[in-house]
Amino acid sequence: MLFALICKDKPGSLQLRLDTRPTHAAYLEGLNAAGKLAFAGPFLDAGGKPEGSLVVVEAADKAEAEAIAAADPYALASLFDSVEVRAWNWVFNKPSA
């Protein structure tokens, strides 16, 4: 089942995001290698700077998706003001398996 991790950064945390990005990217690469990552990328503010993340993962249930979210280096660095984990159904433009 797919889960969307909708993460909003704390205000004024751009430098923390930039500093933590290499370990975050490595974490996502690991999820991708394990077949857990569908897609991911940052939300952008009006100036084009990142201010949050959308990460869609494959997980058995919401508890596993929450564990994936909690283990993200951004979460461990306390970058996020909020994280919402929601079951998601990919209907249109889904790439073939």
Short mmCIF file of N, CA and C in Angstrom, two decimals:
data_model
loop_
_atom_site.label_atom_id
_atom_site.label_comp_id
_atom_site.label_asym_id
_atom_site.label_seq_id
_atom_site.Cartn_x
_atom_site.Cartn_y
_atom_site.Cartn_z
N MET A 1 0.84 -1.16 0.00
CA MET A 1 0.00 0.00 0.00
C MET A 1 0.89 1.24 0.00
N LEU A 2 0.48 2.26 -0.72
CA LEU A 2 1.24 3.51 -0.76
C LEU A 2 0.79 4.47 0.34
N PHE A 3 1.76 5.19 0.88
CA PHE A 3 1.50 6.21 1.89
C PHE A 3 2.24 7.47 1.51
N ALA A 4 1.55 8.60 1.59
CA ALA A 4 2.16 9.90 1.37
C ALA A 4 2.61 10.47 2.72
N LEU A 5 3.87 10.85 2.78
CA LEU A 5 4.42 11.53 3.94
C LEU A 5 4.47 13.01 3.58
N ILE A 6 3.61 13.80 4.19
CA ILE A 6 3.48 15.21 3.88
C ILE A 6 4.13 15.97 5.03
N CYS A 7 5.31 16.52 4.75
CA CYS A 7 6.15 17.10 5.80
C CYS A 7 6.31 18.60 5.58
N LYS A 8 6.05 19.37 6.62
CA LYS A 8 6.21 20.82 6.56
C LYS A 8 7.37 21.22 7.46
N ASP A 9 8.29 22.01 6.89
CA ASP A 9 9.46 22.45 7.66
C ASP A 9 9.08 23.49 8.71
N LYS A 10 9.86 23.53 9.77
CA LYS A 10 9.72 24.60 10.75
C LYS A 10 10.14 25.91 10.09
N PRO A 11 9.51 27.02 10.43
CA PRO A 11 9.91 28.31 9.87
C PRO A 11 11.39 28.60 10.17
N GLY A 12 12.06 29.19 9.19
CA GLY A 12 13.45 29.58 9.38
C GLY A 12 14.44 28.43 9.44
N SER A 13 14.09 27.29 8.87
CA SER A 13 14.94 26.10 9.01
C SER A 13 15.65 25.71 7.72
N LEU A 14 15.76 26.61 6.76
CA LEU A 14 16.37 26.28 5.48
C LEU A 14 17.80 25.78 5.66
N GLN A 15 18.60 26.42 6.51
CA GLN A 15 19.98 25.98 6.67
C GLN A 15 20.06 24.57 7.25
N LEU A 16 19.18 24.25 8.19
CA LEU A 16 19.14 22.89 8.74
C LEU A 16 18.83 21.89 7.64
N ARG A 17 17.88 22.23 6.77
CA ARG A 17 17.53 21.37 5.64
C ARG A 17 18.75 21.16 4.74
N LEU A 18 19.43 22.23 4.40
CA LEU A 18 20.60 22.13 3.52
C LEU A 18 21.71 21.31 4.16
N ASP A 19 21.93 21.51 5.45
CA ASP A 19 22.99 20.77 6.15
C ASP A 19 22.69 19.28 6.24
N THR A 20 21.42 18.94 6.33
CA THR A 20 21.00 17.55 6.53
C THR A 20 20.71 16.83 5.22
N ARG A 21 20.66 17.57 4.13
CA ARG A 21 20.25 16.99 2.85
C ARG A 21 21.08 15.78 2.43
N PRO A 22 22.41 15.77 2.55
CA PRO A 22 23.15 14.57 2.10
C PRO A 22 22.72 13.28 2.80
N THR A 23 22.49 13.32 4.10
CA THR A 23 22.07 12.09 4.80
C THR A 23 20.62 11.75 4.47
N HIS A 24 19.79 12.77 4.27
CA HIS A 24 18.41 12.54 3.84
C HIS A 24 18.38 11.87 2.47
N ALA A 25 19.19 12.39 1.53
CA ALA A 25 19.23 11.81 0.18
C ALA A 25 19.73 10.37 0.23
N ALA A 26 20.73 10.09 1.06
CA ALA A 26 21.23 8.71 1.20
C ALA A 26 20.15 7.80 1.77
N TYR A 27 19.36 8.32 2.72
CA TYR A 27 18.25 7.54 3.29
C TYR A 27 17.23 7.20 2.20
N LEU A 28 16.87 8.19 1.39
CA LEU A 28 15.91 7.93 0.31
C LEU A 28 16.48 6.96 -0.72
N GLU A 29 17.78 7.05 -1.00
CA GLU A 29 18.41 6.10 -1.93
C GLU A 29 18.31 4.67 -1.37
N GLY A 30 18.46 4.53 -0.07
CA GLY A 30 18.31 3.22 0.56
C GLY A 30 16.89 2.70 0.45
N LEU A 31 15.91 3.58 0.67
CA LEU A 31 14.51 3.18 0.51
C LEU A 31 14.24 2.77 -0.93
N ASN A 32 14.81 3.51 -1.86
CA ASN A 32 14.62 3.20 -3.28
C ASN A 32 15.22 1.84 -3.61
N ALA A 33 16.42 1.58 -3.12
CA ALA A 33 17.07 0.29 -3.38
C ALA A 33 16.27 -0.87 -2.78
N ALA A 34 15.58 -0.60 -1.68
CA ALA A 34 14.77 -1.63 -1.02
C ALA A 34 13.38 -1.77 -1.63
N GLY A 35 13.08 -0.97 -2.65
CA GLY A 35 11.76 -1.02 -3.29
C GLY A 35 10.67 -0.37 -2.48
N LYS A 36 11.05 0.51 -1.55
CA LYS A 36 10.07 1.16 -0.67
C LYS A 36 9.68 2.57 -1.13
N LEU A 37 10.48 3.20 -1.98
CA LEU A 37 10.24 4.59 -2.38
C LEU A 37 9.55 4.65 -3.73
N ALA A 38 8.38 5.29 -3.79
CA ALA A 38 7.69 5.51 -5.06
C ALA A 38 8.24 6.78 -5.71
N PHE A 39 8.24 7.89 -4.97
CA PHE A 39 8.82 9.15 -5.43
C PHE A 39 8.93 10.11 -4.27
N ALA A 40 9.71 11.17 -4.46
CA ALA A 40 9.91 12.14 -3.38
C ALA A 40 10.42 13.45 -3.96
N GLY A 41 10.19 14.52 -3.23
CA GLY A 41 10.71 15.82 -3.60
C GLY A 41 10.23 16.88 -2.64
N PRO A 42 10.84 18.07 -2.72
CA PRO A 42 10.49 19.14 -1.80
C PRO A 42 9.30 19.97 -2.28
N PHE A 43 8.56 20.51 -1.32
CA PHE A 43 7.62 21.59 -1.61
C PHE A 43 8.44 22.86 -1.68
N LEU A 44 8.04 23.80 -2.53
CA LEU A 44 8.79 25.03 -2.71
C LEU A 44 7.96 26.24 -2.30
N ASP A 45 8.63 27.24 -1.72
CA ASP A 45 7.94 28.48 -1.37
C ASP A 45 7.85 29.38 -2.62
N ALA A 46 7.31 30.57 -2.46
CA ALA A 46 7.12 31.49 -3.58
C ALA A 46 8.44 31.87 -4.24
N GLY A 47 9.54 31.82 -3.49
CA GLY A 47 10.85 32.13 -4.03
C GLY A 47 11.59 30.93 -4.60
N GLY A 48 10.94 29.76 -4.60
CA GLY A 48 11.55 28.56 -5.15
C GLY A 48 12.46 27.82 -4.19
N LYS A 49 12.42 28.18 -2.91
CA LYS A 49 13.25 27.51 -1.90
C LYS A 49 12.43 26.42 -1.21
N PRO A 50 13.09 25.29 -0.86
CA PRO A 50 12.35 24.20 -0.22
C PRO A 50 11.80 24.60 1.14
N GLU A 51 10.57 24.12 1.41
CA GLU A 51 9.92 24.41 2.69
C GLU A 51 9.16 23.21 3.24
N GLY A 52 9.42 22.05 2.68
CA GLY A 52 8.76 20.83 3.12
C GLY A 52 9.07 19.71 2.16
N SER A 53 8.48 18.55 2.40
CA SER A 53 8.75 17.38 1.57
C SER A 53 7.48 16.59 1.32
N LEU A 54 7.42 15.99 0.14
CA LEU A 54 6.42 14.97 -0.17
C LEU A 54 7.19 13.71 -0.50
N VAL A 55 6.99 12.67 0.29
CA VAL A 55 7.64 11.39 0.08
C VAL A 55 6.54 10.33 0.04
N VAL A 56 6.50 9.56 -1.03
CA VAL A 56 5.51 8.50 -1.14
C VAL A 56 6.24 7.17 -1.06
N VAL A 57 5.82 6.36 -0.09
CA VAL A 57 6.49 5.09 0.18
C VAL A 57 5.52 3.93 0.10
N GLU A 58 6.07 2.76 -0.18
CA GLU A 58 5.33 1.50 -0.14
C GLU A 58 5.55 0.92 1.25
N ALA A 59 4.45 0.63 1.95
CA ALA A 59 4.54 0.07 3.30
C ALA A 59 3.37 -0.89 3.51
N ALA A 60 3.57 -1.84 4.40
CA ALA A 60 2.53 -2.83 4.69
C ALA A 60 1.33 -2.19 5.37
N ASP A 61 1.60 -1.18 6.20
CA ASP A 61 0.52 -0.51 6.94
C ASP A 61 1.00 0.86 7.40
N LYS A 62 0.09 1.59 8.03
CA LYS A 62 0.41 2.95 8.46
C LYS A 62 1.54 2.96 9.49
N ALA A 63 1.59 1.97 10.35
CA ALA A 63 2.65 1.91 11.35
C ALA A 63 4.02 1.82 10.70
N GLU A 64 4.15 1.02 9.65
CA GLU A 64 5.43 0.93 8.95
C GLU A 64 5.76 2.25 8.26
N ALA A 65 4.77 2.89 7.65
CA ALA A 65 4.99 4.19 7.00
C ALA A 65 5.42 5.24 8.02
N GLU A 66 4.81 5.22 9.20
CA GLU A 66 5.20 6.16 10.26
C GLU A 66 6.63 5.90 10.72
N ALA A 67 7.02 4.63 10.78
CA ALA A 67 8.40 4.29 11.17
C ALA A 67 9.39 4.78 10.11
N ILE A 68 9.03 4.65 8.85
CA ILE A 68 9.89 5.17 7.77
C ILE A 68 10.03 6.68 7.90
N ALA A 69 8.93 7.36 8.15
CA ALA A 69 8.96 8.82 8.31
C ALA A 69 9.83 9.22 9.50
N ALA A 70 9.69 8.51 10.60
CA ALA A 70 10.42 8.85 11.82
C ALA A 70 11.92 8.63 11.68
N ALA A 71 12.33 7.70 10.82
CA ALA A 71 13.74 7.39 10.65
C ALA A 71 14.44 8.30 9.64
N ASP A 72 13.68 9.15 8.95
CA ASP A 72 14.27 10.07 7.98
C ASP A 72 15.21 11.04 8.71
N PRO A 73 16.42 11.25 8.20
CA PRO A 73 17.34 12.18 8.85
C PRO A 73 16.76 13.59 9.04
N TYR A 74 15.90 14.04 8.16
CA TYR A 74 15.24 15.33 8.38
C TYR A 74 14.41 15.30 9.65
N ALA A 75 13.66 14.21 9.85
CA ALA A 75 12.85 14.09 11.07
C ALA A 75 13.75 13.99 12.30
N LEU A 76 14.82 13.22 12.19
CA LEU A 76 15.74 13.06 13.32
C LEU A 76 16.44 14.37 13.68
N ALA A 77 16.60 15.26 12.70
CA ALA A 77 17.22 16.56 12.94
C ALA A 77 16.20 17.60 13.42
N SER A 78 14.95 17.19 13.58
CA SER A 78 13.86 18.08 14.01
C SER A 78 13.60 19.21 13.02
N LEU A 79 13.74 18.91 11.72
CA LEU A 79 13.46 19.88 10.69
C LEU A 79 11.97 20.17 10.56
N PHE A 80 11.16 19.15 10.75
CA PHE A 80 9.74 19.27 10.43
C PHE A 80 8.90 19.87 11.55
N ASP A 81 8.01 20.78 11.15
CA ASP A 81 7.01 21.33 12.05
C ASP A 81 5.86 20.33 12.19
N SER A 82 5.57 19.62 11.09
CA SER A 82 4.52 18.61 11.12
C SER A 82 4.80 17.55 10.07
N VAL A 83 4.31 16.34 10.34
CA VAL A 83 4.39 15.23 9.40
C VAL A 83 3.02 14.54 9.40
N GLU A 84 2.42 14.47 8.24
CA GLU A 84 1.14 13.79 8.09
C GLU A 84 1.38 12.53 7.25
N VAL A 85 0.91 11.40 7.73
CA VAL A 85 1.05 10.14 7.01
C VAL A 85 -0.34 9.70 6.57
N ARG A 86 -0.53 9.61 5.24
CA ARG A 86 -1.85 9.28 4.71
C ARG A 86 -1.75 8.19 3.67
N ALA A 87 -2.66 7.23 3.73
CA ALA A 87 -2.76 6.21 2.69
C ALA A 87 -3.11 6.92 1.38
N TRP A 88 -2.53 6.44 0.28
CA TRP A 88 -2.69 7.13 -1.00
C TRP A 88 -2.85 6.11 -2.12
N ASN A 89 -3.72 6.40 -3.06
CA ASN A 89 -3.98 5.52 -4.19
C ASN A 89 -3.52 6.21 -5.46
N TRP A 90 -2.51 5.67 -6.11
CA TRP A 90 -1.97 6.22 -7.36
C TRP A 90 -2.86 5.74 -8.50
N VAL A 91 -3.64 6.64 -9.10
CA VAL A 91 -4.60 6.27 -10.13
C VAL A 91 -4.11 6.65 -11.52
N PHE A 92 -3.78 7.91 -11.74
CA PHE A 92 -3.41 8.38 -13.08
C PHE A 92 -1.89 8.50 -13.23
N ASN A 93 -1.42 8.17 -14.44
CA ASN A 93 0.00 8.28 -14.80
C ASN A 93 0.92 7.44 -13.93
N LYS A 94 0.40 6.36 -13.40
CA LYS A 94 1.22 5.45 -12.61
C LYS A 94 2.16 4.70 -13.56
N PRO A 95 3.47 4.74 -13.30
CA PRO A 95 4.37 3.99 -14.18
C PRO A 95 4.13 2.49 -14.04
N SER A 96 4.39 1.77 -15.11
CA SER A 96 4.21 0.32 -15.04
C SER A 96 5.28 -0.28 -14.14
N ALA A 97 4.93 -1.37 -13.49
CA ALA A 97 5.85 -2.01 -12.53
C ALA A 97 7.04 -2.62 -13.22
#
